[in-house]
Tab-separated table of C-alpha atoms and ligand atoms in Angstrom:
chain	number	residue	atom	x	y	z
A	1	UNK	CA	-0.989	32.449	-7.155
A	2	UNK	CA	-0.605	31.722	-10.798
A	3	UNK	CA	1.947	29.095	-11.690
A	4	UNK	CA	2.475	26.343	-14.202
A	5	UNK	CA	3.301	22.918	-12.753
A	6	UNK	CA	6.739	21.861	-13.960
A	7	UNK	CA	5.286	18.653	-15.420
A	8	UNK	CA	3.140	20.834	-17.654
A	9	UNK	CA	5.922	23.281	-18.547
A	10	UNK	CA	8.203	20.421	-19.617
A	11	UNK	CA	5.433	19.086	-21.861
A	12	UNK	CA	4.835	22.414	-23.604
A	13	UNK	CA	4.171	22.226	-27.333
A	14	UNK	CA	5.782	25.580	-28.047
A	15	UNK	CA	7.883	28.319	-26.497
A	16	UNK	CA	6.096	30.778	-24.216
A	17	UNK	CA	6.839	34.457	-23.763
A	18	UNK	CA	5.919	34.400	-20.088
A	19	UNK	CA	5.636	31.547	-17.652
A	20	UNK	CA	5.806	31.261	-13.864
A	21	UNK	CA	7.064	28.145	-12.120
A	22	UNK	CA	7.546	27.548	-8.409
A	23	UNK	CA	9.493	24.883	-6.613
A	24	UNK	CA	12.407	23.829	-4.462
A	25	UNK	CA	15.943	24.256	-5.648
A	26	UNK	CA	17.782	20.996	-6.206
A	27	UNK	CA	21.065	22.534	-7.340
A	28	UNK	CA	22.598	25.855	-8.261
A	29	UNK	CA	25.648	26.316	-10.449
A	30	UNK	CA	27.249	29.742	-10.776
A	31	UNK	CA	29.206	31.221	-13.629
A	32	UNK	CA	30.436	34.740	-14.103
A	33	UNK	CA	27.364	36.983	-14.193
A	34	UNK	CA	24.784	34.190	-14.292
A	35	UNK	CA	23.567	31.045	-12.533
A	36	UNK	CA	21.741	27.824	-13.417
A	37	UNK	CA	19.059	26.506	-11.082
A	38	UNK	CA	17.458	23.067	-11.164
A	39	UNK	CA	13.975	23.359	-9.712
A	40	UNK	CA	11.552	20.611	-8.754
A	41	UNK	CA	7.935	21.096	-7.660
A	42	UNK	CA	6.932	17.479	-7.132
A	43	UNK	CA	4.584	17.401	-10.114
A	44	UNK	CA	6.993	15.017	-11.822
A	45	UNK	CA	10.414	13.487	-11.406
A	46	UNK	CA	12.135	15.919	-13.754
A	47	UNK	CA	13.504	19.299	-12.724
A	48	UNK	CA	13.247	22.366	-14.876
A	49	UNK	CA	16.410	24.309	-15.597
A	50	UNK	CA	16.360	28.039	-14.979
A	51	UNK	CA	18.962	30.516	-16.220
A	52	UNK	CA	19.199	33.706	-14.304
A	53	UNK	CA	21.650	36.514	-14.983
A	54	UNK	CA	22.630	39.767	-13.343
A	55	UNK	CA	20.035	41.789	-15.317
A	56	UNK	CA	17.339	40.265	-13.069
A	57	UNK	CA	16.572	42.928	-10.404
A	58	UNK	CA	16.788	40.473	-7.497
A	59	UNK	CA	19.950	38.729	-8.725
A	60	UNK	CA	21.651	39.893	-5.545
A	61	UNK	CA	19.785	37.233	-3.508
A	62	UNK	CA	21.113	34.349	-5.624
A	63	UNK	CA	23.745	33.423	-3.024
A	64	UNK	CA	20.890	32.504	-0.659
A	65	UNK	CA	19.137	30.391	-3.301
A	66	UNK	CA	20.754	27.145	-2.213
A	67	UNK	CA	19.658	23.495	-2.313
A	68	UNK	CA	16.279	23.186	-0.595
A	69	UNK	CA	15.314	26.862	-0.897
A	70	UNK	CA	11.865	27.630	-2.323
A	71	UNK	CA	11.484	30.045	-5.199
A	72	UNK	CA	9.163	31.514	-7.764
A	73	UNK	CA	10.597	32.119	-11.201
A	74	UNK	CA	8.960	34.105	-13.967
A	75	UNK	CA	10.483	34.291	-17.391
A	76	UNK	CA	10.485	33.030	-20.915
A	77	UNK	CA	10.086	29.322	-21.726
A	78	UNK	CA	12.626	28.634	-24.468
A	79	UNK	CA	14.069	25.598	-26.147
A	80	UNK	CA	17.030	24.329	-24.170
A	81	UNK	CA	20.349	23.939	-25.931
A	82	UNK	CA	21.450	21.631	-23.116
A	83	UNK	CA	21.181	17.841	-23.168
A	84	UNK	CA	18.399	15.996	-21.360
A	85	UNK	CA	15.674	18.608	-21.425
A	86	UNK	CA	13.585	20.206	-24.107
A	87	UNK	CA	12.682	23.421	-22.340
A	88	UNK	CA	14.268	25.819	-19.904
A	89	UNK	CA	13.267	29.127	-18.337
A	90	UNK	CA	15.150	32.390	-18.935
A	91	UNK	CA	14.355	34.121	-15.706
A	92	UNK	CA	13.275	37.772	-15.594
A	93	UNK	CA	11.837	37.852	-12.051
A	94	UNK	CA	12.991	35.802	-9.084
A	95	UNK	CA	11.303	35.557	-5.691
A	96	UNK	CA	12.867	33.683	-2.797
A	97	UNK	CA	10.163	32.347	-0.440
A	98	UNK	CA	12.321	30.496	2.033
A	99	UNK	CA	16.000	29.774	2.420
A	100	UNK	CA	17.458	26.425	3.512
A	101	UNK	CA	20.684	26.880	5.421
A	102	UNK	CA	23.277	24.565	3.806
A	103	UNK	CA	24.801	24.016	7.253
A	104	UNK	CA	21.632	22.461	8.635
A	105	UNK	CA	19.372	21.400	5.719
A	106	UNK	CA	19.809	17.613	5.716
A	107	UNK	CA	19.021	16.906	2.053
A	108	UNK	CA	22.158	18.005	0.314
A	109	UNK	CA	22.875	16.809	-3.199
A	110	UNK	CA	24.178	13.315	-2.456
A	111	UNK	CA	22.781	9.872	-1.961
A	112	UNK	CA	21.298	9.246	1.478
A	113	UNK	CA	20.528	5.854	2.976
A	114	UNK	CA	16.908	4.738	3.373
A	115	UNK	CA	17.563	4.368	7.103
A	116	UNK	CA	18.666	7.978	7.398
A	117	UNK	CA	15.759	9.236	5.314
A	118	UNK	CA	13.300	7.444	7.610
A	119	UNK	CA	14.534	9.648	10.436
A	120	UNK	CA	13.539	12.685	8.368
A	121	UNK	CA	10.271	11.312	6.977
A	122	UNK	CA	8.894	14.863	7.054
A	123	UNK	CA	11.481	15.996	4.483
A	124	UNK	CA	11.906	12.917	2.302
A	125	UNK	CA	8.980	13.743	-0.036
A	126	UNK	CA	11.453	16.269	-1.467
A	127	UNK	CA	13.787	13.567	-2.749
A	128	UNK	CA	13.504	11.934	-6.172
A	129	UNK	CA	12.953	8.461	-4.787
A	130	UNK	CA	10.206	9.267	-2.307
A	131	UNK	CA	8.515	11.743	-4.624
A	132	UNK	CA	8.371	8.956	-7.209
A	133	UNK	CA	7.134	6.396	-4.665
A	134	UNK	CA	4.306	8.616	-3.462
A	135	UNK	CA	3.262	9.638	-6.977
A	136	UNK	CA	3.057	5.936	-7.845
A	137	UNK	CA	1.051	5.414	-4.661
A	138	UNK	CA	-1.417	8.046	-5.808
A	139	UNK	CA	-1.757	6.633	-9.308
A	140	UNK	CA	-2.114	3.056	-8.041
A	141	UNK	CA	-4.932	4.122	-5.700
A	142	UNK	CA	-6.687	5.762	-8.618
A	143	UNK	CA	-6.273	2.561	-10.665
A	144	UNK	CA	-7.830	0.500	-7.860
A	145	UNK	CA	-10.930	2.682	-7.894
A	146	UNK	CA	-11.198	2.675	-11.663
A	147	UNK	CA	-10.815	-1.116	-11.810
A	148	UNK	CA	-13.744	-1.670	-9.468
A	149	UNK	CA	-15.891	1.092	-10.898
A	150	UNK	CA	-15.485	-0.398	-14.403
A	151	UNK	CA	-16.757	-3.711	-13.069
A	152	UNK	CA	-19.812	-2.388	-11.243
A	153	UNK	CA	-18.465	-2.577	-7.686
A	154	UNK	CA	-19.640	0.079	-5.246
A	155	UNK	CA	-17.111	1.801	-3.034
A	156	UNK	CA	-18.330	1.473	0.560
A	157	UNK	CA	-16.913	2.898	3.760
A	158	UNK	CA	-16.688	0.483	6.664
A	159	UNK	CA	-16.040	1.584	10.235
A	160	UNK	CA	-12.587	2.188	11.641
A	161	UNK	CA	-13.780	1.918	15.251
A	162	UNK	CA	-15.182	-1.550	15.858
A	163	UNK	CA	-16.380	-3.871	18.580
A	164	UNK	CA	-15.354	-7.059	16.774
A	165	UNK	CA	-12.123	-8.794	15.829
A	166	UNK	CA	-12.514	-9.882	12.225
A	167	UNK	CA	-9.406	-12.014	12.035
A	168	UNK	CA	-9.811	-13.411	15.554
A	169	UNK	CA	-6.077	-13.010	16.003
A	170	UNK	CA	-6.335	-10.603	18.931
A	171	UNK	CA	-3.863	-8.184	17.382
A	172	UNK	CA	-5.913	-5.091	18.008
A	173	UNK	CA	-5.299	-1.591	19.259
A	174	UNK	CA	-7.760	-0.755	22.021
A	175	UNK	CA	-9.669	2.496	21.756
A	176	UNK	CA	-10.570	4.047	25.066
A	177	UNK	CA	-11.318	7.341	26.799
A	178	UNK	CA	-10.729	5.911	30.259
A	179	UNK	CA	-8.002	7.570	32.324
A	180	UNK	CA	-4.627	5.884	32.346
A	181	UNK	CA	-4.703	5.182	36.063
A	182	UNK	CA	-7.144	4.414	38.794
A	183	UNK	CA	-9.631	2.081	37.102
A	184	UNK	CA	-10.769	-0.740	39.305
A	185	UNK	CA	-12.930	-3.606	38.179
A	186	UNK	CA	-16.592	-2.584	38.547
A	187	UNK	CA	-19.118	-4.715	40.433
A	188	UNK	CA	-20.652	-6.177	37.289
A	189	UNK	CA	-17.244	-7.170	36.036
A	190	UNK	CA	-17.415	-5.070	32.872
A	191	UNK	CA	-14.167	-3.135	32.704
A	192	UNK	CA	-15.556	-0.979	29.951
A	193	UNK	CA	-18.791	0.083	31.695
A	194	UNK	CA	-17.560	3.674	31.976
A	195	UNK	CA	-15.729	3.692	28.668
A	196	UNK	CA	-16.960	5.709	25.687
A	197	UNK	CA	-18.851	2.857	24.021
A	198	UNK	CA	-19.664	0.975	27.236
A	199	UNK	CA	-17.837	-2.066	25.888
A	200	UNK	CA	-14.473	-3.016	24.529
A	201	UNK	CA	-13.665	-1.290	21.257
A	202	UNK	CA	-10.751	-1.342	18.878
A	203	UNK	CA	-9.296	-0.009	15.684
A	204	UNK	CA	-10.373	-2.289	12.864
A	205	UNK	CA	-8.087	-5.007	11.502
A	206	UNK	CA	-10.283	-5.449	8.415
A	207	UNK	CA	-13.514	-4.082	6.990
A	208	UNK	CA	-14.557	-7.502	5.774
A	209	UNK	CA	-17.373	-8.383	8.166
A	210	UNK	CA	-19.179	-5.121	7.431
A	211	UNK	CA	-18.370	-5.343	3.706
A	212	UNK	CA	-20.084	-8.747	3.715
A	213	UNK	CA	-23.268	-7.118	5.041
A	214	UNK	CA	-23.119	-4.500	2.293
A	215	UNK	CA	-22.491	-7.057	-0.421
A	216	UNK	CA	-25.565	-8.937	0.745
A	217	UNK	CA	-27.629	-5.956	-0.310
A	218	UNK	CA	-25.608	-4.261	-3.006
A	219	UNK	CA	-24.124	-7.224	-4.853
A	220	UNK	CA	-20.536	-6.161	-5.363
A	221	UNK	CA	-18.709	-3.757	-3.096
A	222	UNK	CA	-15.185	-2.882	-2.010
A	223	UNK	CA	-13.578	-0.946	0.783
A	224	UNK	CA	-10.226	0.781	0.566
A	225	UNK	CA	-9.194	2.156	3.904
A	226	UNK	CA	-6.747	2.128	6.777
A	227	UNK	CA	-6.479	-0.972	8.952
A	228	UNK	CA	-4.506	-1.494	12.127
A	229	UNK	CA	-2.633	-4.429	13.562
A	230	UNK	CA	-0.774	-4.575	16.825
A	231	UNK	CA	1.451	-7.431	15.671
A	232	UNK	CA	4.693	-6.953	17.452
A	233	UNK	CA	6.647	-8.218	14.494
A	234	UNK	CA	9.385	-5.956	13.251
A	235	UNK	CA	9.558	-7.187	9.665
A	236	UNK	CA	10.075	-5.308	6.408
A	237	UNK	CA	6.536	-6.339	5.353
A	238	UNK	CA	4.395	-5.455	8.366
A	239	UNK	CA	3.149	-2.072	9.448
A	240	UNK	CA	0.897	-1.297	12.401
A	241	UNK	CA	-1.192	0.951	10.131
A	242	UNK	CA	-1.660	-0.023	6.509
A	243	UNK	CA	-4.247	0.393	3.777
A	244	UNK	CA	-6.258	-2.550	2.603
A	245	UNK	CA	-8.393	-3.049	-0.483
A	246	UNK	CA	-11.242	-5.435	0.255
A	247	UNK	CA	-13.702	-6.436	-2.451
A	248	UNK	CA	-16.669	-8.637	-1.605
A	249	UNK	CA	-18.951	-10.354	-4.134
A	250	UNK	CA	-22.366	-11.941	-3.634
A	251	UNK	CA	-23.210	-15.008	-5.728
A	252	UNK	CA	-19.543	-15.852	-6.119
A	253	UNK	CA	-17.232	-18.711	-5.198
A	254	UNK	CA	-13.518	-19.242	-4.620
A	255	UNK	CA	-12.895	-19.486	-8.373
A	256	UNK	CA	-14.415	-16.033	-8.950
A	257	UNK	CA	-12.362	-14.754	-6.041
A	258	UNK	CA	-9.063	-15.971	-7.504
A	259	UNK	CA	-9.964	-14.548	-10.913
A	260	UNK	CA	-10.773	-11.168	-9.388
A	261	UNK	CA	-7.519	-11.081	-7.418
A	262	UNK	CA	-5.469	-11.905	-10.495
A	263	UNK	CA	-7.343	-9.451	-12.743
A	264	UNK	CA	-7.072	-6.628	-10.250
A	265	UNK	CA	-3.362	-7.113	-9.637
A	266	UNK	CA	-2.679	-7.139	-13.370
A	267	UNK	CA	-4.880	-4.133	-14.020
A	268	UNK	CA	-3.166	-1.932	-11.435
A	269	UNK	CA	0.328	-2.992	-12.498
A	270	UNK	CA	-0.490	-2.355	-16.162
A	271	UNK	CA	-2.012	1.027	-15.340
A	272	UNK	CA	1.039	2.142	-13.374
A	273	UNK	CA	3.386	0.916	-16.132
A	274	UNK	CA	1.433	3.025	-18.603
A	275	UNK	CA	1.013	6.152	-16.496
A	276	UNK	CA	4.121	6.352	-14.312
A	277	UNK	CA	6.897	5.410	-16.728
A	278	UNK	CA	9.502	7.994	-15.623
A	279	UNK	CA	8.931	7.287	-11.918
A	280	UNK	CA	9.016	3.502	-12.461
A	281	UNK	CA	12.156	3.899	-14.464
A	282	UNK	CA	13.881	5.461	-11.474
A	283	UNK	CA	13.170	2.299	-9.478
A	284	UNK	CA	14.187	0.053	-12.359
A	285	UNK	CA	17.510	1.934	-12.664
A	286	UNK	CA	18.475	2.542	-9.050
A	287	UNK	CA	16.506	0.202	-6.791
A	288	UNK	CA	15.855	-3.078	-8.581
A	289	UNK	CA	17.353	-3.925	-11.976
A	290	UNK	CA	14.922	-6.808	-12.482
A	291	UNK	CA	11.824	-4.775	-11.737
A	292	UNK	CA	10.528	-4.277	-15.270
A	293	UNK	CA	11.077	-7.901	-16.253
A	294	UNK	CA	9.148	-9.040	-13.227
A	295	UNK	CA	6.259	-6.657	-13.858
A	296	UNK	CA	6.095	-7.649	-17.517
A	297	UNK	CA	5.921	-11.345	-16.606
A	298	UNK	CA	3.230	-10.559	-14.057
A	299	UNK	CA	0.907	-8.850	-16.541
A	300	UNK	CA	1.640	-11.265	-19.396
A	301	UNK	CA	1.431	-14.714	-17.845
A	302	UNK	CA	-1.404	-16.406	-15.988
A	303	UNK	CA	-0.690	-16.778	-12.265
A	304	UNK	CA	0.140	-20.331	-11.208
A	305	UNK	CA	-2.622	-21.970	-9.165
A	306	UNK	CA	-2.072	-24.812	-6.707
A	307	UNK	CA	-3.601	-26.225	-3.559
A	308	UNK	CA	-1.999	-25.908	-0.158
A	309	UNK	CA	-1.363	-29.664	-0.229
A	310	UNK	CA	0.523	-29.311	-3.518
A	311	UNK	CA	2.454	-26.362	-2.070
A	312	UNK	CA	3.567	-28.482	0.877
A	313	UNK	CA	4.710	-31.238	-1.497
A	314	UNK	CA	6.751	-28.740	-3.535
A	315	UNK	CA	8.349	-27.327	-0.398
A	316	UNK	CA	9.198	-30.782	0.934
A	317	UNK	CA	10.670	-31.815	-2.426
A	318	UNK	CA	12.768	-28.635	-2.653
A	319	UNK	CA	15.508	-30.036	-0.460
A	320	UNK	CA	15.812	-26.631	1.220
A	321	UNK	CA	16.820	-26.223	4.803
A	322	UNK	CA	13.888	-24.186	6.105
A	323	UNK	CA	14.051	-22.038	9.185
A	324	UNK	CA	10.427	-23.065	9.819
A	325	UNK	CA	10.051	-26.796	9.107
A	326	UNK	CA	7.321	-27.801	6.663
A	327	UNK	CA	4.650	-30.415	7.184
A	328	UNK	CA	0.965	-30.615	6.244
A	329	UNK	CA	-0.899	-28.327	8.649
A	330	UNK	CA	1.841	-25.756	9.150
A	331	UNK	CA	1.238	-22.136	8.262
A	332	UNK	CA	3.279	-20.978	5.294
A	333	UNK	CA	5.988	-18.525	6.325
A	334	UNK	CA	7.471	-15.790	4.172
A	335	UNK	CA	10.452	-18.005	3.277
A	336	UNK	CA	8.047	-20.657	1.916
A	337	UNK	CA	5.836	-18.163	0.130
A	338	UNK	CA	8.793	-16.500	-1.528
A	339	UNK	CA	10.312	-19.820	-2.570
A	340	UNK	CA	7.091	-20.823	-4.302
A	341	UNK	CA	6.618	-17.538	-6.169
A	342	UNK	CA	10.225	-16.527	-6.709
A	343	UNK	CA	12.112	-19.742	-7.282
A	344	UNK	CA	9.666	-22.519	-8.085
A	345	UNK	CA	7.215	-20.705	-10.379
A	346	UNK	CA	9.102	-17.478	-11.127
A	347	UNK	CA	5.804	-15.591	-11.092
A	348	UNK	CA	2.800	-15.028	-8.837
A	349	UNK	CA	1.102	-18.141	-7.525
A	350	UNK	CA	-2.309	-18.579	-5.930
A	351	UNK	CA	-2.464	-21.159	-3.164
A	352	UNK	CA	-5.915	-22.402	-2.129
A	353	UNK	CA	-7.606	-24.833	0.268
A	354	UNK	CA	-5.602	-24.301	3.430
A	355	UNK	CA	-6.075	-26.398	6.595
A	356	UNK	CA	-8.931	-24.918	8.612
A	357	UNK	CA	-6.853	-24.735	11.817
A	358	UNK	CA	-4.576	-22.041	10.419
A	359	UNK	CA	-7.273	-19.868	8.863
A	360	UNK	CA	-10.031	-17.552	10.109
A	361	UNK	CA	-13.442	-18.784	11.270
A	362	UNK	CA	-15.439	-17.213	8.426
A	363	UNK	CA	-13.831	-19.230	5.625
A	364	UNK	CA	-16.010	-21.808	3.925
A	365	UNK	CA	-15.398	-25.378	5.051
A	366	UNK	CA	-14.581	-27.708	2.154
A	367	UNK	CA	-16.235	-31.115	1.773
A	368	UNK	CA	-13.114	-32.873	3.102
A	369	UNK	CA	-13.882	-31.254	6.499
A	370	UNK	CA	-10.157	-30.492	6.848
A	371	UNK	CA	-9.554	-27.557	4.559
A	372	UNK	CA	-11.283	-24.241	3.872
A	373	UNK	CA	-11.877	-22.390	0.597
A	374	UNK	CA	-9.150	-19.859	1.295
A	375	UNK	CA	-6.804	-18.408	-1.274
A	376	UNK	CA	-3.597	-16.419	-0.924
A	377	UNK	CA	-1.847	-14.694	-3.809
A	378	UNK	CA	1.917	-14.970	-3.322
A	379	UNK	CA	4.305	-12.844	-5.346
A	380	UNK	CA	8.078	-12.842	-5.868
A	381	UNK	CA	10.157	-10.833	-3.376
A	382	UNK	CA	7.231	-10.178	-1.046
A	383	UNK	CA	5.266	-13.322	-0.341
A	384	UNK	CA	1.615	-12.763	0.561
A	385	UNK	CA	-0.012	-9.962	-1.389
A	386	UNK	CA	-3.633	-11.038	-1.078
A	387	UNK	CA	-5.514	-13.126	1.444
A	388	UNK	CA	-9.100	-14.082	0.733
A	389	UNK	CA	-11.731	-16.779	0.768
A	390	UNK	CA	-15.176	-17.928	-0.081
A	391	UNK	CA	-17.193	-17.163	3.039
A	392	UNK	CA	-19.096	-19.725	5.088
A	393	UNK	CA	-22.703	-19.055	4.144
A	394	UNK	CA	-24.260	-22.025	6.001
A	395	UNK	CA	-25.586	-20.894	9.378
A	396	UNK	CA	-25.091	-24.179	11.228
A	397	UNK	CA	-21.563	-24.718	9.920
A	398	UNK	CA	-20.560	-21.159	10.760
A	399	UNK	CA	-21.976	-21.373	14.290
A	400	UNK	CA	-20.114	-24.623	14.848
A	401	UNK	CA	-16.856	-22.980	13.659
A	402	UNK	CA	-17.315	-20.019	16.001
A	403	UNK	CA	-17.811	-22.400	18.937
A	404	UNK	CA	-14.840	-24.465	17.817
A	405	UNK	CA	-12.515	-21.470	18.144
A	406	UNK	CA	-13.908	-20.770	21.615
A	407	UNK	CA	-15.893	-17.668	20.724
A	408	UNK	CA	-19.375	-16.694	21.809
A	409	UNK	CA	-21.956	-17.115	19.044
A	410	UNK	CA	-24.089	-14.300	20.499
A	411	UNK	CA	-21.314	-11.784	19.849
A	412	UNK	CA	-21.723	-12.450	16.140
A	413	UNK	CA	-25.512	-12.083	16.060
A	414	UNK	CA	-25.570	-9.540	13.251
A	415	UNK	CA	-22.954	-11.393	11.199
A	416	UNK	CA	-24.998	-14.571	11.557
A	417	UNK	CA	-28.203	-12.748	10.594
A	418	UNK	CA	-26.795	-12.489	7.080
A	419	UNK	CA	-26.890	-16.320	7.035
A	420	UNK	CA	-30.252	-16.478	8.760
A	421	UNK	CA	-31.954	-14.323	6.160
A	422	UNK	CA	-31.375	-14.842	2.461
A	423	UNK	CA	-27.901	-16.263	2.689
A	424	UNK	CA	-25.912	-16.619	-0.553
A	425	UNK	CA	-22.543	-17.986	-1.584
A	426	UNK	CA	-20.125	-15.072	-1.500
A	427	UNK	CA	-16.418	-14.393	-1.561
A	428	UNK	CA	-13.868	-11.645	-1.163
A	429	UNK	CA	-10.283	-10.843	-0.322
A	430	UNK	CA	-7.969	-8.281	1.184
A	431	UNK	CA	-4.970	-6.873	-0.627
A	432	UNK	CA	-2.372	-4.959	1.345
A	433	UNK	CA	-1.928	-1.739	-0.604
A	434	UNK	CA	1.631	-1.238	0.642
A	435	UNK	CA	2.579	-4.766	-0.415
A	436	UNK	CA	1.287	-3.897	-3.888
A	437	UNK	CA	3.453	-0.764	-3.877
A	438	UNK	CA	6.489	-2.803	-2.860
A	439	UNK	CA	5.759	-5.062	-5.816
A	440	UNK	CA	5.427	-2.059	-8.120
A	441	UNK	CA	8.595	-0.259	-7.047
A	442	UNK	CA	10.968	-2.982	-5.926
A	443	UNK	CA	11.209	-1.201	-2.566
A	444	UNK	CA	11.925	-3.928	-0.016
A	445	UNK	CA	10.880	-2.200	3.190
A	446	UNK	CA	7.245	-1.302	3.837
A	447	UNK	CA	8.449	1.757	5.779
A	448	UNK	CA	9.505	3.303	2.495
A	449	UNK	CA	6.186	3.115	0.629
A	450	UNK	CA	4.193	4.836	3.419
A	451	UNK	CA	4.823	8.555	3.923
A	452	UNK	CA	4.668	8.283	7.702
A	453	UNK	CA	5.018	4.611	8.669
A	454	UNK	CA	3.793	3.260	11.997
A	455	UNK	CA	5.732	0.298	13.324
A	456	UNK	CA	6.556	-0.927	16.864
A	457	UNK	CA	8.143	1.911	18.864
A	458	UNK	CA	7.875	4.311	15.984
A	459	UNK	CA	5.161	6.954	15.853
A	460	UNK	CA	7.129	10.127	15.181
A	461	UNK	CA	5.667	12.718	12.855
B	1	LIG	O1	-4.650	-12.024	5.094
B	1	LIG	P1	-5.285	-10.903	5.884
B	1	LIG	O2	-5.071	-10.891	7.337
B	1	LIG	O3	-6.830	-10.973	5.497
B	1	LIG	C1	-7.838	-10.252	6.055
B	1	LIG	O4	-7.717	-9.369	6.866
B	1	LIG	C2	-9.176	-10.542	5.452
B	1	LIG	N1	-10.214	-10.116	6.401
B	1	LIG	C3	-9.271	-9.838	4.132
B	1	LIG	C4	-10.546	-10.124	3.394
B	1	LIG	O5	-10.773	-11.254	3.013
B	1	LIG	N2	-11.375	-9.121	3.189
B	1	LIG	O6	-4.789	-9.515	5.290
B	1	LIG	C5	-4.989	-9.207	3.927
B	1	LIG	C6	-3.743	-8.610	3.330
B	1	LIG	C7	-2.526	-9.523	3.374
B	1	LIG	O7	-2.517	-10.416	2.294
B	1	LIG	C8	-1.395	-8.523	3.293
B	1	LIG	O8	-1.162	-8.123	1.956
B	1	LIG	C9	-1.943	-7.333	4.030
B	1	LIG	O9	-3.356	-7.465	4.063
B	1	LIG	N3	-1.448	-7.248	5.404
B	1	LIG	C10	-0.546	-6.350	5.826
B	1	LIG	N4	0.116	-5.384	5.174
B	1	LIG	C11	0.973	-4.625	5.889
B	1	LIG	N5	1.189	-4.757	7.205
B	1	LIG	C12	0.553	-5.720	7.916
B	1	LIG	N6	0.751	-5.826	9.233
B	1	LIG	C13	-0.365	-6.577	7.220
B	1	LIG	N7	-1.163	-7.583	7.588
B	1	LIG	C14	-1.810	-7.982	6.476
B	2	LIG	MG1	-3.385	-13.617	5.328
């Protein structure tokens, strides 16, 4: 089918004698002998206006061309006398593909709540807000790839089915082909003997361990893929399935890691500001009035950088009444992270050198023997955007850490091989892509930046 995307039609340099556009009707207004249609095809936020009068052979169907109906319009692209648009289409041929009964089509021309729209996630891409959110999602993903490609990182694909728990937090979804009922413990005690892989397997929580192996041969790599966490926490910032960007660099330390995290965040934000202005503007006007100011500060100013110990001092000195009390050794909660970024610094802040007890086994032990070379990037409104570290490259130290957390060293034989043979200092991080999109749009619930979100007790669509 030949058609011109509406984004292209609205950008035309001159009038056109014949053009075909397709889309979904947002509104129809009738006058005597003619009607105006506003049509949107998702290629951009703007609708194109169509004027159709009774000389069009199929004008008789216009009463069925209601909000949500899908149409094809052929006609002349002419300068619009109306305000707010440069071009409009004088229709000569109208085809109605599908009607949308006004009695039952849920997206009538009025504002709907986010909660309601989540219950019709299959239809919400047809609204301005979600169309804009998912176009920004697309452009931001492109920016991520171009950032890394420009800097000589290779895009690698790490497995989604794994036999290891990278974060050691036990928040994994088990993958199995065993029947639901009737499994009894086999003689040898291995529950998974008859399972597909013959051992316990899960959906990955992070591609890091495998990305480390690739970086140890290819220098600089990144993964950008789906990750899964069975955290039973119903928060606006956690999803059971989310996309993570994980770069890994050989011959790099925690300093390089922080620089990369800051550069990448700024690059993607700047790219989206340059390429998605109309969509961003929707969020700045209707979702979060302070959005643009915050994004401009983010790209302009250096991120603050402090140690965990300094962060604890700031939190203790704040005089705030925390829900989760603060003392050295405690994990930082969202309320603490947001206070630091939002109120204390008023911009993103990178916190480094966390106590080893609250961080994963693979993080490099600092000389004080108490802290590890971890770094989290915390941003206003969201809290943790990035979590990363310099990795423990010393075989003996890493083995001791694995034992310390009660794990079996043999299970990590291949991970340890990277330290046995030609080990190097290396570092990397994980950025939650949806958290980045929340930052970019001002959307406060992660369920609204994912087309089909997966959260506890929610797997419709
Ligand atoms: O801090 P996390 O758990 O770090 C890792 O998984 C490392 N293995 C990454 C690495 O170094 N390669 O997760 C990284 C980021 C968090 O900062 C957060 O932005 C996001 O992933 N994240 C989630 N996003 C949405 N829903 C969840 N349940 C998330 N859990 C983590
Ligand atoms: Mg983390």
